[in-house]
PDB file of C-alpha atoms in Angstrom:
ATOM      1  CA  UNK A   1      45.594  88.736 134.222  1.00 40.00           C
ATOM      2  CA  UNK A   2      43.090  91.577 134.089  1.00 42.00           C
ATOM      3  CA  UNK A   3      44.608  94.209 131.707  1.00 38.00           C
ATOM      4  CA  UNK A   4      44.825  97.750 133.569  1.00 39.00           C
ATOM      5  CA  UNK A   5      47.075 100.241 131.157  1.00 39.00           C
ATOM      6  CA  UNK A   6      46.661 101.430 127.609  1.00 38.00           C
ATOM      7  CA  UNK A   7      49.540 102.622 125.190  1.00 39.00           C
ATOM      8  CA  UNK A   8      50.195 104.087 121.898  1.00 38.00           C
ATOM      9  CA  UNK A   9      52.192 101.679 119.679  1.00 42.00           C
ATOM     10  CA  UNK A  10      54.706 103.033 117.379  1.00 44.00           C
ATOM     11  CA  UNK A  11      51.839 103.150 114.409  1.00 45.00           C
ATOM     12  CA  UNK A  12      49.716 105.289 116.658  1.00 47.00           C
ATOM     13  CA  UNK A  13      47.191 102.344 117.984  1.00 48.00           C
ATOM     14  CA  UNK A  14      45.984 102.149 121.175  1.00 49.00           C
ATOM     15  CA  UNK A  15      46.138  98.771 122.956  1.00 51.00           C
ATOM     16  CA  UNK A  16      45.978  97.031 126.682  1.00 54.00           C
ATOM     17  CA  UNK A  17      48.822  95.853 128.189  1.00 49.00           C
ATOM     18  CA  UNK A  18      49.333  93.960 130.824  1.00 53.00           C
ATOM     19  CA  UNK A  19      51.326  95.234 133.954  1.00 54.00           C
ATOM     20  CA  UNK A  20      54.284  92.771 135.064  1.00 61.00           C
ATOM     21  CA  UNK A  21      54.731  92.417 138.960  1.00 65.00           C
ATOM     22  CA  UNK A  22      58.533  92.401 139.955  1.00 71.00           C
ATOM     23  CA  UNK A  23      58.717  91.689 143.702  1.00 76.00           C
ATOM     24  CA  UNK A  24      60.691  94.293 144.958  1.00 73.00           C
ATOM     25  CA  UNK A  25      61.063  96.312 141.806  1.00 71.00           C
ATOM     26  CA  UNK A  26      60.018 100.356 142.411  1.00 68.00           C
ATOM     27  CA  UNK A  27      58.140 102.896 144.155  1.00 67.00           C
ATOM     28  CA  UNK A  28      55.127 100.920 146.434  1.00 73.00           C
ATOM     29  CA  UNK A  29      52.499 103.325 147.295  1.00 79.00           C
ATOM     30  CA  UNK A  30      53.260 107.425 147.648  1.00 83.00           C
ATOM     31  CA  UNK A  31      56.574 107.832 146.638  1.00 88.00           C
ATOM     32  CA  UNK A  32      58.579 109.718 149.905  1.00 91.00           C
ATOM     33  CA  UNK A  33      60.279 112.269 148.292  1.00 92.00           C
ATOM     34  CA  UNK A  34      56.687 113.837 147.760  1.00 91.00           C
ATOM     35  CA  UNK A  35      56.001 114.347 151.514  1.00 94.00           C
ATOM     36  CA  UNK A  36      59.505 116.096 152.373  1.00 95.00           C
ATOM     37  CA  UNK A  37      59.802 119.935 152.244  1.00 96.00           C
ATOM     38  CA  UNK A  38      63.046 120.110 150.077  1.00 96.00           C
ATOM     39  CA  UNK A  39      63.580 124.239 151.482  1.00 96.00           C
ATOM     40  CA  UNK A  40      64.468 122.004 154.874  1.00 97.00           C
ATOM     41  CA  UNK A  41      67.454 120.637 153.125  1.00 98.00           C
ATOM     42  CA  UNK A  42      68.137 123.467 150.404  1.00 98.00           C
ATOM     43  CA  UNK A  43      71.721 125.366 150.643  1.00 97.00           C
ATOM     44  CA  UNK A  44      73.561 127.905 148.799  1.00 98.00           C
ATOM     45  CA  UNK A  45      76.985 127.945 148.962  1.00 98.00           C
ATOM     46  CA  UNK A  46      80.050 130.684 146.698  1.00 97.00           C
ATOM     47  CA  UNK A  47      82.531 128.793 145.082  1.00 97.00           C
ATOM     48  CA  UNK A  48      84.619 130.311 142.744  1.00 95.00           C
ATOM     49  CA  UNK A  49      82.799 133.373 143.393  1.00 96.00           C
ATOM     50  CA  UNK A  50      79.462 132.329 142.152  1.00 97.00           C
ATOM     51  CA  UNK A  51      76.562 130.723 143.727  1.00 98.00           C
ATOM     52  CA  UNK A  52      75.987 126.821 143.973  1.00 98.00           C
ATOM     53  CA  UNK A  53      72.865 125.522 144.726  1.00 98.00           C
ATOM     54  CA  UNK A  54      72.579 122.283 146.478  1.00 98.00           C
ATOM     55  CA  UNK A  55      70.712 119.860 148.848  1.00 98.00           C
ATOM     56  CA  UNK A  56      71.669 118.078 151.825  1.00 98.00           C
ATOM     57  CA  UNK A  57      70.350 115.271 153.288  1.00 98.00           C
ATOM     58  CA  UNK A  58      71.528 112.549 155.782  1.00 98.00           C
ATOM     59  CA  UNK A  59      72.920 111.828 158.800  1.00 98.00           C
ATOM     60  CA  UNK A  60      76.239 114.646 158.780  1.00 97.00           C
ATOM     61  CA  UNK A  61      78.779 112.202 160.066  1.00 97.00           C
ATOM     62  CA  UNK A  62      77.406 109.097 157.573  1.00 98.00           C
ATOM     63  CA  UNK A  63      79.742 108.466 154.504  1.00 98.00           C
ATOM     64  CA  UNK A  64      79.194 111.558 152.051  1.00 98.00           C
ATOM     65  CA  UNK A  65      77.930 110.901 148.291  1.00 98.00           C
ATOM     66  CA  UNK A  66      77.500 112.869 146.221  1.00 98.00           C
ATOM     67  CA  UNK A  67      74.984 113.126 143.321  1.00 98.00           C
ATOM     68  CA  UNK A  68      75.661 114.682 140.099  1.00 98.00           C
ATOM     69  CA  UNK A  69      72.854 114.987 137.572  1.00 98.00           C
ATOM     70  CA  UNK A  70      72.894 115.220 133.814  1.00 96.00           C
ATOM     71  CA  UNK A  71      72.709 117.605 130.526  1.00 95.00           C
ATOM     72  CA  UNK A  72      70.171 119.774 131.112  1.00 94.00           C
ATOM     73  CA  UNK A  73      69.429 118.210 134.691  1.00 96.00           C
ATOM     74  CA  UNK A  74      68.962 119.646 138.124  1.00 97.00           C
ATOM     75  CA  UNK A  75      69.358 117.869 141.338  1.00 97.00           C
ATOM     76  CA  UNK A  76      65.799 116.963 141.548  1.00 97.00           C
ATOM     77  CA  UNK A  77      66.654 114.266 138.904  1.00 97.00           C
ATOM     78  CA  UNK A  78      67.545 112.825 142.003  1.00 97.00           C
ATOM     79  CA  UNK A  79      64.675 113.103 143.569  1.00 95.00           C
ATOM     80  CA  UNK A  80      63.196 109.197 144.086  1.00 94.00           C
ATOM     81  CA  UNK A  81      66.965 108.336 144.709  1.00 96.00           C
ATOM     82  CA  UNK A  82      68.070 111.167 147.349  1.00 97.00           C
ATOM     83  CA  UNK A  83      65.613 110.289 150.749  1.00 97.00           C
ATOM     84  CA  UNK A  84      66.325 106.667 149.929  1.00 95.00           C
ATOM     85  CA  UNK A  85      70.017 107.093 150.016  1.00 97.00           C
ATOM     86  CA  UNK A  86      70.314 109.462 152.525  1.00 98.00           C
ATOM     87  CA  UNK A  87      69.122 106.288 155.032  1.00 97.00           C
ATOM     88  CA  UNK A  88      72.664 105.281 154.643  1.00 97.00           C
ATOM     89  CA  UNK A  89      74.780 108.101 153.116  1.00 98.00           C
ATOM     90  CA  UNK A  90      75.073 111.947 153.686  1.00 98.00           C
ATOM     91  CA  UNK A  91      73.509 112.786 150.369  1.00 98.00           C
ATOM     92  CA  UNK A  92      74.525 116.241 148.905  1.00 98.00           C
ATOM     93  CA  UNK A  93      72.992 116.518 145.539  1.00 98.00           C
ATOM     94  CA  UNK A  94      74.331 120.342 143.653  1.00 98.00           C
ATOM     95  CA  UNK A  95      72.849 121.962 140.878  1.00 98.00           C
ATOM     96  CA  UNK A  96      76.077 122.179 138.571  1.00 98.00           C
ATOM     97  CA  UNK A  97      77.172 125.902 137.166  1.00 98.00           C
ATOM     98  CA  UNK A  98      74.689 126.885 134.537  1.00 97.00           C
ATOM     99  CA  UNK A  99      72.073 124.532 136.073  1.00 97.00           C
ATOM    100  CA  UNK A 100      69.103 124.675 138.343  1.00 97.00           C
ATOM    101  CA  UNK A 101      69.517 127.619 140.479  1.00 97.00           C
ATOM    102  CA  UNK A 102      73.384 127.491 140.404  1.00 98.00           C
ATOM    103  CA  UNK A 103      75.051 130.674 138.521  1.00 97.00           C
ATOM    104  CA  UNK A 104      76.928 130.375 135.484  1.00 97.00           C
ATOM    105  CA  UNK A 105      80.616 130.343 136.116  1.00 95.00           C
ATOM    106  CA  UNK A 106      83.173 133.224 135.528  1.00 92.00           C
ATOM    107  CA  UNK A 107      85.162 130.767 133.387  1.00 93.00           C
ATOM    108  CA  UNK A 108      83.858 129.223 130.196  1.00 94.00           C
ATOM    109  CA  UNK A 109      82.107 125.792 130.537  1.00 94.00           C
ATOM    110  CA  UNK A 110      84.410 122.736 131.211  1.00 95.00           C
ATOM    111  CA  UNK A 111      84.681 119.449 132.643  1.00 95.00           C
ATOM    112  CA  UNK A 112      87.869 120.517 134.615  1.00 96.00           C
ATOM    113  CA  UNK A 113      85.278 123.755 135.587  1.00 97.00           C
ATOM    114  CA  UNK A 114      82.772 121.221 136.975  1.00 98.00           C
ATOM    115  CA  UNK A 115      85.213 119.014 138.984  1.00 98.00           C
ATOM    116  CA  UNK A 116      86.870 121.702 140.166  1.00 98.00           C
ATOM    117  CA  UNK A 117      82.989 122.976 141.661  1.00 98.00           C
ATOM    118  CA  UNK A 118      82.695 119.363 143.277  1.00 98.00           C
ATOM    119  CA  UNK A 119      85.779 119.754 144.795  1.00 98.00           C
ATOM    120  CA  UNK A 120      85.081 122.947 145.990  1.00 98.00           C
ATOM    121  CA  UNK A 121      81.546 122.184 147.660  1.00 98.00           C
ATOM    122  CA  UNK A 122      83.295 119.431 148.908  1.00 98.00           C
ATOM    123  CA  UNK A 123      85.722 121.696 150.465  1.00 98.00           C
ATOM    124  CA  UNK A 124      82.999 124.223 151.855  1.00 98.00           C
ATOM    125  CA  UNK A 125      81.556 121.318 153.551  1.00 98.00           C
ATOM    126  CA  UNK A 126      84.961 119.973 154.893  1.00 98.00           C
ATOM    127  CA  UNK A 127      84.446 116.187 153.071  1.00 98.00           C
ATOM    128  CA  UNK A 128      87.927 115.172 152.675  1.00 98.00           C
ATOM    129  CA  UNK A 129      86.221 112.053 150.356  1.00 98.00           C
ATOM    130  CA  UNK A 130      83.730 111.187 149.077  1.00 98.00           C
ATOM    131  CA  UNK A 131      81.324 108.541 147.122  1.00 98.00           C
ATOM    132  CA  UNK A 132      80.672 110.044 143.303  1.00 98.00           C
ATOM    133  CA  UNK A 133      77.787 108.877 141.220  1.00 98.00           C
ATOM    134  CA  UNK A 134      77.033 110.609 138.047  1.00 97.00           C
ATOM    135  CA  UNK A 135      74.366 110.352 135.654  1.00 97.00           C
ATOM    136  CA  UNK A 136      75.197 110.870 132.142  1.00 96.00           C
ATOM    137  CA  UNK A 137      77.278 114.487 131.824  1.00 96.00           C
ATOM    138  CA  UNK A 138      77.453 114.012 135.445  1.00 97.00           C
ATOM    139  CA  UNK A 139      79.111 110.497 134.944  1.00 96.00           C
ATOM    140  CA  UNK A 140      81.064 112.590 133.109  1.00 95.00           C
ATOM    141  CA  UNK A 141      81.701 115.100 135.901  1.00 97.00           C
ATOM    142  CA  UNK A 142      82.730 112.169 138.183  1.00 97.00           C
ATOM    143  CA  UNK A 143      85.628 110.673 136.588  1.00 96.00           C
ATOM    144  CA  UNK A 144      86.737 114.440 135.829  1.00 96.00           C
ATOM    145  CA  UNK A 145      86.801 114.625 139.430  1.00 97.00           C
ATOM    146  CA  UNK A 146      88.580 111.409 140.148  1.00 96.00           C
ATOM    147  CA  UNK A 147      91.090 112.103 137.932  1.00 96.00           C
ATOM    148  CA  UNK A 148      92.049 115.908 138.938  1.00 97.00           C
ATOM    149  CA  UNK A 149      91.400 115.056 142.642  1.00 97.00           C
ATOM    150  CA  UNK A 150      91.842 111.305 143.101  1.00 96.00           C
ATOM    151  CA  UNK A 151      91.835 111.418 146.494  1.00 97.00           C
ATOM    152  CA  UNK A 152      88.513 113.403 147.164  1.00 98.00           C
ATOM    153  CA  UNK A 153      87.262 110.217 145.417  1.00 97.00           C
ATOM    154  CA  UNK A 154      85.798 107.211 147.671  1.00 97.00           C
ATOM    155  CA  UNK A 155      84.122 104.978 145.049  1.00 96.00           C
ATOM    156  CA  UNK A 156      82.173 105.906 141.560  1.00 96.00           C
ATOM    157  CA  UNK A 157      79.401 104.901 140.145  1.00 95.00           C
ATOM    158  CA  UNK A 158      78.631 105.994 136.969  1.00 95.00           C
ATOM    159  CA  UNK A 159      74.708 106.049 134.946  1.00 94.00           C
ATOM    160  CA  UNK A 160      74.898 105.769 131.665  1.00 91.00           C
ATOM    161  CA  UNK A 161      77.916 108.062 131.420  1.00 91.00           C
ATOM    162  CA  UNK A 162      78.273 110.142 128.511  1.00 86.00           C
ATOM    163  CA  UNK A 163      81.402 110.468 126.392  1.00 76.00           C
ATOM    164  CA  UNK A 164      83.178 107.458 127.634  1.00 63.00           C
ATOM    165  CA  UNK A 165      84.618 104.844 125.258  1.00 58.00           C
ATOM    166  CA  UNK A 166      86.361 101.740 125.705  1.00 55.00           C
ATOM    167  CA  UNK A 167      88.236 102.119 122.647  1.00 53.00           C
ATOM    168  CA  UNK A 168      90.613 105.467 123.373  1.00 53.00           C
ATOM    169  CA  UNK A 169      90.295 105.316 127.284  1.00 53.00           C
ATOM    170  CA  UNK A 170      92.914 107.892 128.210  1.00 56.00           C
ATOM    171  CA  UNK A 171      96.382 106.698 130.345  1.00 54.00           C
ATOM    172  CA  UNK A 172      94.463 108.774 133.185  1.00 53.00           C
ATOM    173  CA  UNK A 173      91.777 106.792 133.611  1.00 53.00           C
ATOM    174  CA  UNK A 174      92.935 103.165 132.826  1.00 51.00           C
ATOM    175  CA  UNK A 175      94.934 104.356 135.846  1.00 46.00           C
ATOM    176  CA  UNK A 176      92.015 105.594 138.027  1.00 48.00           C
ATOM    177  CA  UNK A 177      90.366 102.028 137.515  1.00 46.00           C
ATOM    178  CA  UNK A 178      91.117 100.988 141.643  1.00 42.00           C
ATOM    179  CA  UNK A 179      88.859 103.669 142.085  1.00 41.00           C
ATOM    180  CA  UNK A 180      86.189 103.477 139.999  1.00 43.00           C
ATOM    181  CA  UNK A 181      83.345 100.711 140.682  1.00 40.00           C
ATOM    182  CA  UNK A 182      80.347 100.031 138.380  1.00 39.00           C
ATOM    183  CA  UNK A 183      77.967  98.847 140.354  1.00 36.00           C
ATOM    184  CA  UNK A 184      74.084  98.506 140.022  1.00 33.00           C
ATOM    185  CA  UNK A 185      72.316  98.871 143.556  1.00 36.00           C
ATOM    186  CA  UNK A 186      73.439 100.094 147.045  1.00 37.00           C
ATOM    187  CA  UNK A 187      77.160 101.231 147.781  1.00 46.00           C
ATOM    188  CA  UNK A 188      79.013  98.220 149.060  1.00 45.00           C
ATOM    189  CA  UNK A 189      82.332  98.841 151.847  1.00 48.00           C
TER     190      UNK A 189
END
């Protein structure tokens, strides 16, 4: 196999490696969330007095998920992940408080403040339930959710959730576990 990519090792040399082919595995070609015009799908929404930013995408009567992004994260963290999903799922993908182009809050910064933001877009956009998958802080975010509004939640999947430990799993959320569904891949019925 003709070597095609260099990288630093850890002592600072430069070598070839060689690419591995997984069938199946990643972006072929342009990637499509580089050929959509995002302002299309952009919203802006008050809850709780402040404004959320968010994105939309999907077919409006498809099953709603919604995307929660990280620490420090926007929703374009979503951004390979939103167009592809949205074939199946009404995607809505918010900037959380403090994030992106979504205002602080009026209240200080909380999980319970988050959750109760998710369930507020998701009462703006009259979702009675709806899929949850978090990545990291926004794993976080997601069980929040599930546990202060258990039935605005469908299913969960969580992306290498932050702050969650097998150890000291609170009552609340050894008794969420019906709901909650680690899953790698596409949301299954």
């Amino acid at each position: 196999m003709e070597s095609n990519t260099t990288t630093i090792s850890p002592n600072g040399a430069s070598g070839d490696v060689d690419l591995i082919d997984v069938p199946g595995y990643g972006a072929r070609g342009r990637s499509e969330w580089m050929d959509i015009d995002w302002r299309q799908h952009r919203r802006v929404t008050s809850i709780a007095g402040r404004d959320v930013n968010f994105v939309e995408m999907g077919d409006p009567e498809a099953p709603p998920l919604v995307m929660i992004h990280g620490l420090a994260g926007c929703w374009q963290n979503w951004l390979e992940n939103i167009p592809v999903m949205a074939r199946d799922f009404r995607v809505i993908a918010p900037d959380l408080p403090g994030f992106g182009l979504s205002e602080l809050p009026a209240e200080s910064i909380s999980l319970p403040g988050y959750a109760r933001t998710i369930a507020g877009l998701l009462d703006v956009l009259e979702i009675d339930r709806a899929h949850l998958i978090g990545n990291s802080m926004g794993g976080q975010t997601a069980v929040q959710t599930s546990i202060d509004f258990p039935d605005r939640t469908a299913r969960m999947i969580l992306v290498s959730p932050a702050g969650l430990a097998t150890s000291s799993t609170p009552k609340s959320l050894g008794a969420l576990a019906g709901a909650v569904t680690f899953a790698i891949g596409k949301l299954a019925g």
